[in-house]
PDB file of C-alpha atoms in Angstrom:
ATOM      1  CA  MET A  15    -102.917 -12.620  38.834  1.00  0.00           C
ATOM      2  CA  ASP A  16    -100.962 -15.088  36.689  1.00  0.00           C
ATOM      3  CA  ASN A  17     -97.204 -14.486  36.684  1.00  0.00           C
ATOM      4  CA  SER A  18     -97.161 -14.488  32.891  1.00  0.00           C
ATOM      5  CA  ILE A  19     -99.390 -11.397  32.957  1.00  0.00           C
ATOM      6  CA  TYR A  20     -97.038  -9.580  35.352  1.00  0.00           C
ATOM      7  CA  ILE A  21     -94.083 -10.392  33.097  1.00  0.00           C
ATOM      8  CA  THR A  22     -95.959  -9.260  29.987  1.00  0.00           C
ATOM      9  CA  LEU A  23     -97.048  -6.040  31.705  1.00  0.00           C
ATOM     10  CA  SER A  24     -93.405  -5.240  32.518  1.00  0.00           C
ATOM     11  CA  ARG A  25     -92.644  -5.664  28.835  1.00  0.00           C
ATOM     12  CA  GLN A  26     -95.610  -3.452  27.909  1.00  0.00           C
ATOM     13  CA  VAL A  27     -94.493  -0.610  30.204  1.00  0.00           C
ATOM     14  CA  ALA A  28     -90.949  -0.769  28.786  1.00  0.00           C
ATOM     15  CA  LEU A  29     -92.328  -0.662  25.241  1.00  0.00           C
ATOM     16  CA  PHE A  30     -94.368   2.455  26.035  1.00  0.00           C
ATOM     17  CA  ARG A  31     -91.201   4.222  27.242  1.00  0.00           C
ATOM     18  CA  ASP A  32     -89.395   3.092  24.109  1.00  0.00           C
ATOM     19  CA  MET A  33     -92.248   4.436  21.980  1.00  0.00           C
ATOM     20  CA  ASP A  34     -92.143   7.810  23.774  1.00  0.00           C
ATOM     21  CA  ALA A  35     -88.385   8.117  23.183  1.00  0.00           C
ATOM     22  CA  THR A  36     -88.728   7.168  19.518  1.00  0.00           C
ATOM     23  CA  ALA A  37     -91.609   9.610  18.983  1.00  0.00           C
ATOM     24  CA  ASN A  38     -89.540  12.394  20.550  1.00  0.00           C
ATOM     25  CA  ASN A  39     -86.650  11.586  18.222  1.00  0.00           C
ATOM     26  CA  ILE A  40     -88.899  11.741  15.172  1.00  0.00           C
ATOM     27  CA  ALA A  41     -90.412  15.033  16.341  1.00  0.00           C
ATOM     28  CA  ASN A  42     -86.908  16.535  16.580  1.00  0.00           C
ATOM     29  CA  ALA A  43     -85.543  15.195  13.294  1.00  0.00           C
ATOM     30  CA  ASN A  44     -85.156  18.798  12.072  1.00  0.00           C
ATOM     31  CA  THR A  45     -84.049  20.384  15.365  1.00  0.00           C
ATOM     32  CA  THR A  46     -80.602  21.984  15.141  1.00  0.00           C
ATOM     33  CA  GLY A  47     -78.011  20.193  17.283  1.00  0.00           C
ATOM     34  CA  TYR A  48     -80.450  17.584  18.600  1.00  0.00           C
ATOM     35  CA  ASN A  49     -79.055  14.210  19.744  1.00  0.00           C
ATOM     36  CA  SER A  50     -81.344  11.190  19.577  1.00  0.00           C
ATOM     37  CA  GLU A  51     -82.096   9.187  22.722  1.00  0.00           C
ATOM     38  CA  HIS A  52     -82.694   5.481  23.115  1.00  0.00           C
ATOM     39  CA  ILE A  53     -83.811   3.090  25.859  1.00  0.00           C
ATOM     40  CA  LYS A  54     -81.549   0.345  27.182  1.00  0.00           C
ATOM     41  CA  PHE A  55     -83.297  -2.842  28.283  1.00  0.00           C
ATOM     42  CA  GLU A  56     -82.214  -5.704  30.512  1.00  0.00           C
ATOM     43  CA  SER A  57     -83.887  -8.668  32.187  1.00  0.00           C
ATOM     44  CA  TYR A  58     -84.671  -8.434  35.873  1.00  0.00           C
ATOM     45  CA  LEU A  59     -84.587 -11.871  37.557  1.00  0.00           C
ATOM     46  CA  THR A  60     -86.618 -12.642  40.660  1.00  0.00           C
ATOM     47  CA  LYS A  61     -87.853 -15.764  42.408  1.00  0.00           C
ATOM     48  CA  ASP A  62     -91.369 -17.067  41.983  1.00  0.00           C
ATOM     49  CA  ILE A  63     -92.309 -18.110  45.522  1.00  0.00           C
ATOM     50  CA  ASN A  64     -95.997 -18.761  44.842  1.00  0.00           C
ATOM     51  CA  MET A  65     -97.068 -22.179  46.098  1.00  0.00           C
ATOM     52  CA  GLY A  66     -93.481 -23.125  46.925  1.00  0.00           C
ATOM     53  CA  ASN A  67     -92.210 -22.573  43.373  1.00  0.00           C
ATOM     54  CA  HIS A  68     -88.661 -21.167  43.503  1.00  0.00           C
ATOM     55  CA  ASN A  69     -88.063 -20.866  39.754  1.00  0.00           C
ATOM     56  CA  LYS A  70     -86.645 -17.631  38.376  1.00  0.00           C
ATOM     57  CA  MET A  71     -88.869 -15.149  36.541  1.00  0.00           C
ATOM     58  CA  ALA A  72     -87.420 -12.642  34.051  1.00  0.00           C
ATOM     59  CA  PHE A  73     -89.089  -9.234  33.894  1.00  0.00           C
ATOM     60  CA  ALA A  74     -88.349  -6.574  31.271  1.00  0.00           C
ATOM     61  CA  TYR A  75     -86.464  -3.672  32.820  1.00  0.00           C
ATOM     62  CA  ASP A  76     -85.636  -0.390  31.050  1.00  0.00           C
ATOM     63  CA  ILE A  77     -82.601   0.481  33.121  1.00  0.00           C
ATOM     64  CA  SER A  78     -81.635   3.774  31.501  1.00  0.00           C
ATOM     65  CA  THR A  79     -81.810   6.188  28.622  1.00  0.00           C
ATOM     66  CA  TYR A  80     -78.672   6.834  26.624  1.00  0.00           C
ATOM     67  CA  ARG A  81     -77.895   9.532  24.092  1.00  0.00           C
ATOM     68  CA  ASN A  82     -76.444   9.089  20.634  1.00  0.00           C
ATOM     69  CA  THR A  83     -73.498  11.517  20.720  1.00  0.00           C
ATOM     70  CA  LYS A  84     -72.573  11.074  17.061  1.00  0.00           C
ATOM     71  CA  VAL A  85     -72.021  14.460  15.396  1.00  0.00           C
ATOM     72  CA  GLY A  86     -74.850  15.297  13.009  1.00  0.00           C
ATOM     73  CA  SER A  87     -74.363  16.362   9.422  1.00  0.00           C
ATOM     74  CA  GLN A  88     -73.703  20.034   8.769  1.00  0.00           C
ATOM     75  CA  LYS A  89     -75.273  22.586   6.473  1.00  0.00           C
ATOM     76  CA  VAL A  90     -73.709  25.827   5.309  1.00  0.00           C
ATOM     77  CA  THR A  91     -75.864  28.899   6.003  1.00  0.00           C
ATOM     78  CA  ASN A  92     -73.245  31.685   5.751  1.00  0.00           C
ATOM     79  CA  ASN A  93     -75.109  33.390   8.589  1.00  0.00           C
ATOM     80  CA  PRO A  94     -72.481  35.193  10.723  1.00  0.00           C
ATOM     81  CA  LEU A  95     -74.252  34.095  13.920  1.00  0.00           C
ATOM     82  CA  ASP A  96     -74.484  30.400  13.006  1.00  0.00           C
ATOM     83  CA  VAL A  97     -71.803  28.104  14.407  1.00  0.00           C
ATOM     84  CA  ALA A  98     -71.378  24.331  14.621  1.00  0.00           C
ATOM     85  CA  ILE A  99     -69.071  22.223  16.758  1.00  0.00           C
ATOM     86  CA  ASN A 100     -66.862  19.553  15.243  1.00  0.00           C
ATOM     87  CA  GLY A 101     -66.102  17.033  17.980  1.00  0.00           C
ATOM     88  CA  ASN A 102     -67.616  16.379  21.398  1.00  0.00           C
ATOM     89  CA  GLY A 103     -67.849  19.968  22.624  1.00  0.00           C
ATOM     90  CA  TYR A 104     -70.715  22.123  23.937  1.00  0.00           C
ATOM     91  CA  PHE A 105     -71.549  25.815  24.131  1.00  0.00           C
ATOM     92  CA  ALA A 106     -72.201  27.177  27.637  1.00  0.00           C
ATOM     93  CA  VAL A 107     -75.361  29.286  27.998  1.00  0.00           C
ATOM     94  CA  GLN A 108     -77.044  31.029  30.899  1.00  0.00           C
ATOM     95  CA  THR A 109     -80.615  30.043  31.809  1.00  0.00           C
ATOM     96  CA  PRO A 110     -82.879  31.033  34.736  1.00  0.00           C
ATOM     97  CA  LEU A 111     -81.951  27.672  36.298  1.00  0.00           C
ATOM     98  CA  GLY A 112     -78.216  28.135  35.905  1.00  0.00           C
ATOM     99  CA  ILE A 113     -75.604  27.333  33.283  1.00  0.00           C
ATOM    100  CA  ARG A 114     -76.666  24.778  30.706  1.00  0.00           C
ATOM    101  CA  TYR A 115     -74.905  23.290  27.680  1.00  0.00           C
ATOM    102  CA  THR A 116     -75.950  22.924  24.062  1.00  0.00           C
ATOM    103  CA  ARG A 117     -74.675  21.965  20.627  1.00  0.00           C
ATOM    104  CA  ALA A 118     -77.273  24.102  18.853  1.00  0.00           C
ATOM    105  CA  GLY A 119     -75.373  27.069  17.428  1.00  0.00           C
ATOM    106  CA  ASN A 120     -78.219  28.903  15.688  1.00  0.00           C
ATOM    107  CA  PHE A 121     -77.549  32.067  17.682  1.00  0.00           C
ATOM    108  CA  GLN A 122     -79.273  35.427  17.420  1.00  0.00           C
ATOM    109  CA  LEU A 123     -78.816  38.994  18.624  1.00  0.00           C
ATOM    110  CA  ALA A 124     -81.154  40.388  21.268  1.00  0.00           C
ATOM    111  CA  SER A 125     -82.343  43.982  21.032  1.00  0.00           C
ATOM    112  CA  ASP A 126     -79.544  45.069  23.403  1.00  0.00           C
ATOM    113  CA  GLY A 127     -76.837  43.340  21.333  1.00  0.00           C
ATOM    114  CA  THR A 128     -76.534  40.246  23.551  1.00  0.00           C
ATOM    115  CA  LEU A 129     -75.743  36.982  21.770  1.00  0.00           C
ATOM    116  CA  ILE A 130     -78.540  34.545  22.613  1.00  0.00           C
ATOM    117  CA  THR A 131     -79.763  31.078  21.657  1.00  0.00           C
ATOM    118  CA  SER A 132     -82.971  30.530  19.676  1.00  0.00           C
ATOM    119  CA  GLU A 133     -84.707  30.101  23.064  1.00  0.00           C
ATOM    120  CA  GLY A 134     -83.418  33.450  24.317  1.00  0.00           C
ATOM    121  CA  HIS A 135     -80.635  32.250  26.644  1.00  0.00           C
ATOM    122  CA  PRO A 136     -77.435  34.363  26.681  1.00  0.00           C
ATOM    123  CA  VAL A 137     -74.363  32.657  25.230  1.00  0.00           C
ATOM    124  CA  LEU A 138     -71.416  32.785  27.645  1.00  0.00           C
ATOM    125  CA  ASP A 139     -67.772  33.660  27.092  1.00  0.00           C
ATOM    126  CA  VAL A 140     -64.802  31.907  28.714  1.00  0.00           C
ATOM    127  CA  SER A 141     -65.416  33.933  31.899  1.00  0.00           C
ATOM    128  CA  ASN A 142     -69.046  32.748  31.949  1.00  0.00           C
ATOM    129  CA  GLN A 143     -70.266  36.255  31.161  1.00  0.00           C
ATOM    130  CA  ALA A 144     -72.882  37.133  28.556  1.00  0.00           C
ATOM    131  CA  ILE A 145     -71.500  38.272  25.192  1.00  0.00           C
ATOM    132  CA  SER A 146     -72.810  41.699  24.165  1.00  0.00           C
ATOM    133  CA  PHE A 147     -71.841  43.406  20.910  1.00  0.00           C
ATOM    134  CA  PRO A 148     -71.442  47.200  20.640  1.00  0.00           C
ATOM    135  CA  ASP A 149     -73.826  49.344  18.609  1.00  0.00           C
ATOM    136  CA  ASN A 150     -71.202  50.003  15.919  1.00  0.00           C
ATOM    137  CA  THR A 151     -70.824  46.297  15.084  1.00  0.00           C
ATOM    138  CA  ASN A 152     -70.629  45.824  11.318  1.00  0.00           C
ATOM    139  CA  THR A 153     -68.960  42.429  10.981  1.00  0.00           C
ATOM    140  CA  ILE A 154     -68.745  39.416  13.263  1.00  0.00           C
ATOM    141  CA  GLU A 155     -66.235  36.630  12.677  1.00  0.00           C
ATOM    142  CA  ILE A 156     -65.982  33.492  14.789  1.00  0.00           C
ATOM    143  CA  GLY A 157     -62.797  31.434  14.655  1.00  0.00           C
ATOM    144  CA  ASP A 158     -61.975  27.761  15.093  1.00  0.00           C
ATOM    145  CA  ILE A 159     -61.779  27.928  18.878  1.00  0.00           C
ATOM    146  CA  GLY A 160     -64.818  30.182  19.268  1.00  0.00           C
ATOM    147  CA  ASN A 161     -62.740  33.384  19.256  1.00  0.00           C
ATOM    148  CA  ILE A 162     -64.738  36.395  18.113  1.00  0.00           C
ATOM    149  CA  LYS A 163     -63.646  39.351  16.007  1.00  0.00           C
ATOM    150  CA  VAL A 164     -65.854  42.423  15.701  1.00  0.00           C
ATOM    151  CA  ASN A 165     -65.088  44.795  12.838  1.00  0.00           C
ATOM    152  CA  GLY A 166     -61.833  42.909  12.391  1.00  0.00           C
ATOM    153  CA  GLU A 167     -60.691  43.396  16.013  1.00  0.00           C
ATOM    154  CA  ASP A 168     -60.402  40.704  18.711  1.00  0.00           C
ATOM    155  CA  PHE A 169     -63.475  40.919  20.899  1.00  0.00           C
ATOM    156  CA  GLY A 170     -63.906  37.796  23.035  1.00  0.00           C
ATOM    157  CA  GLN A 171     -64.343  34.042  22.918  1.00  0.00           C
ATOM    158  CA  ILE A 172     -67.365  31.780  23.158  1.00  0.00           C
ATOM    159  CA  ASN A 173     -67.067  29.275  26.011  1.00  0.00           C
ATOM    160  CA  VAL A 174     -66.757  25.880  24.313  1.00  0.00           C
ATOM    161  CA  VAL A 175     -66.326  23.035  26.808  1.00  0.00           C
ATOM    162  CA  GLN A 176     -65.936  19.271  26.995  1.00  0.00           C
ATOM    163  CA  PHE A 177     -66.978  16.567  29.454  1.00  0.00           C
ATOM    164  CA  GLU A 178     -65.186  13.357  30.338  1.00  0.00           C
ATOM    165  CA  ASN A 179     -68.452  11.392  30.141  1.00  0.00           C
ATOM    166  CA  GLU A 180     -71.102  12.935  27.904  1.00  0.00           C
ATOM    167  CA  GLN A 181     -73.714  10.415  29.061  1.00  0.00           C
ATOM    168  CA  LEU A 182     -73.793  12.154  32.453  1.00  0.00           C
ATOM    169  CA  LEU A 183     -75.419  15.185  30.849  1.00  0.00           C
ATOM    170  CA  GLU A 184     -79.164  15.197  31.476  1.00  0.00           C
ATOM    171  CA  ARG A 185     -81.558  16.643  28.941  1.00  0.00           C
ATOM    172  CA  ALA A 186     -83.014  19.941  30.157  1.00  0.00           C
ATOM    173  CA  GLY A 187     -84.977  20.809  27.014  1.00  0.00           C
ATOM    174  CA  HIS A 188     -84.819  19.871  23.343  1.00  0.00           C
ATOM    175  CA  THR A 189     -81.169  20.863  22.966  1.00  0.00           C
ATOM    176  CA  LEU A 190     -80.100  21.920  26.468  1.00  0.00           C
ATOM    177  CA  TYR A 191     -78.247  19.727  28.962  1.00  0.00           C
ATOM    178  CA  SER A 192     -77.491  20.029  32.649  1.00  0.00           C
ATOM    179  CA  THR A 193     -74.919  18.210  34.766  1.00  0.00           C
ATOM    180  CA  ASP A 194     -73.163  18.334  38.115  1.00  0.00           C
ATOM    181  CA  ALA A 195     -69.923  17.341  36.397  1.00  0.00           C
ATOM    182  CA  SER A 196     -67.348  20.069  35.899  1.00  0.00           C
ATOM    183  CA  PRO A 197     -66.538  20.911  32.277  1.00  0.00           C
ATOM    184  CA  THR A 198     -63.070  21.493  30.907  1.00  0.00           C
ATOM    185  CA  PRO A 199     -62.111  23.949  28.136  1.00  0.00           C
ATOM    186  CA  ALA A 200     -62.395  22.279  24.743  1.00  0.00           C
ATOM    187  CA  ASP A 201     -59.143  20.818  23.440  1.00  0.00           C
ATOM    188  CA  PRO A 202     -58.438  22.497  20.047  1.00  0.00           C
ATOM    189  CA  SER A 203     -56.953  19.220  18.797  1.00  0.00           C
ATOM    190  CA  GLN A 204     -60.297  17.469  19.393  1.00  0.00           C
ATOM    191  CA  VAL A 205     -62.913  20.200  19.080  1.00  0.00           C
ATOM    192  CA  SER A 206     -63.266  23.039  16.595  1.00  0.00           C
ATOM    193  CA  VAL A 207     -65.925  25.585  15.702  1.00  0.00           C
ATOM    194  CA  ALA A 208     -67.209  26.091  12.159  1.00  0.00           C
ATOM    195  CA  HIS A 209     -68.526  29.579  11.308  1.00  0.00           C
ATOM    196  CA  GLY A 210     -71.594  30.082   9.115  1.00  0.00           C
ATOM    197  CA  VAL A 211     -72.544  26.435   9.563  1.00  0.00           C
ATOM    198  CA  LEU A 212     -75.210  24.575  11.567  1.00  0.00           C
ATOM    199  CA  GLU A 213     -75.228  21.013  12.864  1.00  0.00           C
ATOM    200  CA  ASN A 214     -78.311  19.065  11.861  1.00  0.00           C
ATOM    201  CA  SER A 215     -80.075  16.639  14.176  1.00  0.00           C
ATOM    202  CA  ASN A 216     -78.377  13.228  14.212  1.00  0.00           C
ATOM    203  CA  VAL A 217     -81.755  11.489  14.110  1.00  0.00           C
ATOM    204  CA  GLU A 218     -82.096   9.013  11.229  1.00  0.00           C
ATOM    205  CA  PRO A 219     -85.831   9.306  10.434  1.00  0.00           C
ATOM    206  CA  VAL A 220     -86.117   6.096   8.389  1.00  0.00           C
ATOM    207  CA  LEU A 221     -84.547   4.006  11.160  1.00  0.00           C
ATOM    208  CA  GLU A 222     -86.682   5.691  13.819  1.00  0.00           C
ATOM    209  CA  LEU A 223     -89.887   5.145  11.833  1.00  0.00           C
ATOM    210  CA  THR A 224     -88.965   1.500  11.265  1.00  0.00           C
ATOM    211  CA  HIS A 225     -88.309   1.090  14.984  1.00  0.00           C
ATOM    212  CA  MET A 226     -91.630   2.768  15.804  1.00  0.00           C
ATOM    213  CA  ILE A 227     -93.471   0.244  13.642  1.00  0.00           C
ATOM    214  CA  GLN A 228     -91.669  -2.644  15.372  1.00  0.00           C
ATOM    215  CA  VAL A 229     -92.493  -1.266  18.818  1.00  0.00           C
ATOM    216  CA  SER A 230     -96.121  -0.695  17.828  1.00  0.00           C
ATOM    217  CA  ARG A 231     -96.428  -4.298  16.680  1.00  0.00           C
ATOM    218  CA  SER A 232     -94.864  -5.537  19.906  1.00  0.00           C
ATOM    219  CA  VAL A 233     -97.310  -3.456  21.948  1.00  0.00           C
ATOM    220  CA  SER A 234    -100.225  -4.938  20.013  1.00  0.00           C
ATOM    221  CA  SER A 235     -98.995  -8.514  20.443  1.00  0.00           C
ATOM    222  CA  THR A 236     -98.393  -8.150  24.185  1.00  0.00           C
ATOM    223  CA  ALA A 237    -101.800  -6.502  24.638  1.00  0.00           C
ATOM    224  CA  LYS A 238    -103.419  -9.408  22.790  1.00  0.00           C
ATOM    225  CA  PHE A 239    -101.568 -11.915  25.003  1.00  0.00           C
ATOM    226  CA  ILE A 240    -102.767 -10.167  28.174  1.00  0.00           C
ATOM    227  CA  GLU A 241    -106.340 -10.142  26.855  1.00  0.00           C
ATOM    228  CA  THR A 242    -106.094 -13.868  26.068  1.00  0.00           C
ATOM    229  CA  MET A 243    -104.784 -14.672  29.557  1.00  0.00           C
ATOM    230  CA  TYR A 244    -107.563 -12.663  31.202  1.00  0.00           C
ATOM    231  CA  ASP A 245    -110.097 -14.478  29.016  1.00  0.00           C
ATOM    232  CA  LEU A 246    -108.713 -17.856  30.108  1.00  0.00           C
ATOM    233  CA  GLN A 247    -108.910 -16.799  33.748  1.00  0.00           C
ATOM    234  CA  ARG A 248    -112.531 -15.716  33.341  1.00  0.00           C
ATOM    235  CA  LYS A 249    -113.429 -19.020  31.710  1.00  0.00           C
ATOM    236  CA  ALA A 250    -111.658 -20.956  34.467  1.00  0.00           C
ATOM    237  CA  ALA A 251    -113.473 -18.946  37.138  1.00  0.00           C
ATOM    238  CA  ASN A 252    -116.860 -19.524  35.482  1.00  0.00           C
ATOM    239  CA  ALA A 253    -116.188 -23.245  35.151  1.00  0.00           C
ATOM    240  CA  TRP A 254    -115.171 -23.455  38.797  1.00  0.00           C
ATOM    241  CA  ALA A 255    -118.301 -21.531  39.860  1.00  0.00           C
ATOM    242  CA  GLN A 256    -120.579 -23.891  37.893  1.00  0.00           C
ATOM    243  CA  GLN A 257    -119.021 -26.947  39.552  1.00  0.00           C
ATOM    244  CA  ALA A 258    -119.213 -25.489  43.045  1.00  0.00           C
TER     245      ALA A 258
END
């Protein structure tokens, strides 16, 4: 196969990954606390040793996915169970696979009074225990550091944490993240909790749609190039066969 086809195919595969990431961003444009993801590309150089040619060939290489950690806009809901994080903090939640982290603060109450995420995972306190409200709960207030008051009395505190490198968190669902890195308690001077507020997705739909169109056009052009190269190879093979 011609080297130009190999190089173009590497570009095509990278574009498909880019398209998948962009489509996922668009699909989650209205998901509470969602952070958009993007693909980082670089050129991978290797030697072309065919027929003694030692020139360098540059292949497209999608080396990693990185997350946009910019805080999304906020909307006021006045729901006593809605909370949003200002700064680079995360809520700790318990899942069947262990503790995970999220910025989505659209919490709910389970039938037994446990504070849970929209996906049903218990929200943890600073001791990594589930938060359960008593039956006589009339009012719930959540303070700037995640401290909870029930019926005006101190009750507990939501576990809000930080990480030295947020890019080490791996997506474990639409808004959940997992990591082997150890979290630290959120610094009140850097991170605060807003009560009765939700953080919107930080996806910018217009930019993502524009990027999707650009990627789609690139996919079409590379596909056309590959088809043209195959056509030239077929013609060359037919011409060679007729002369043989």
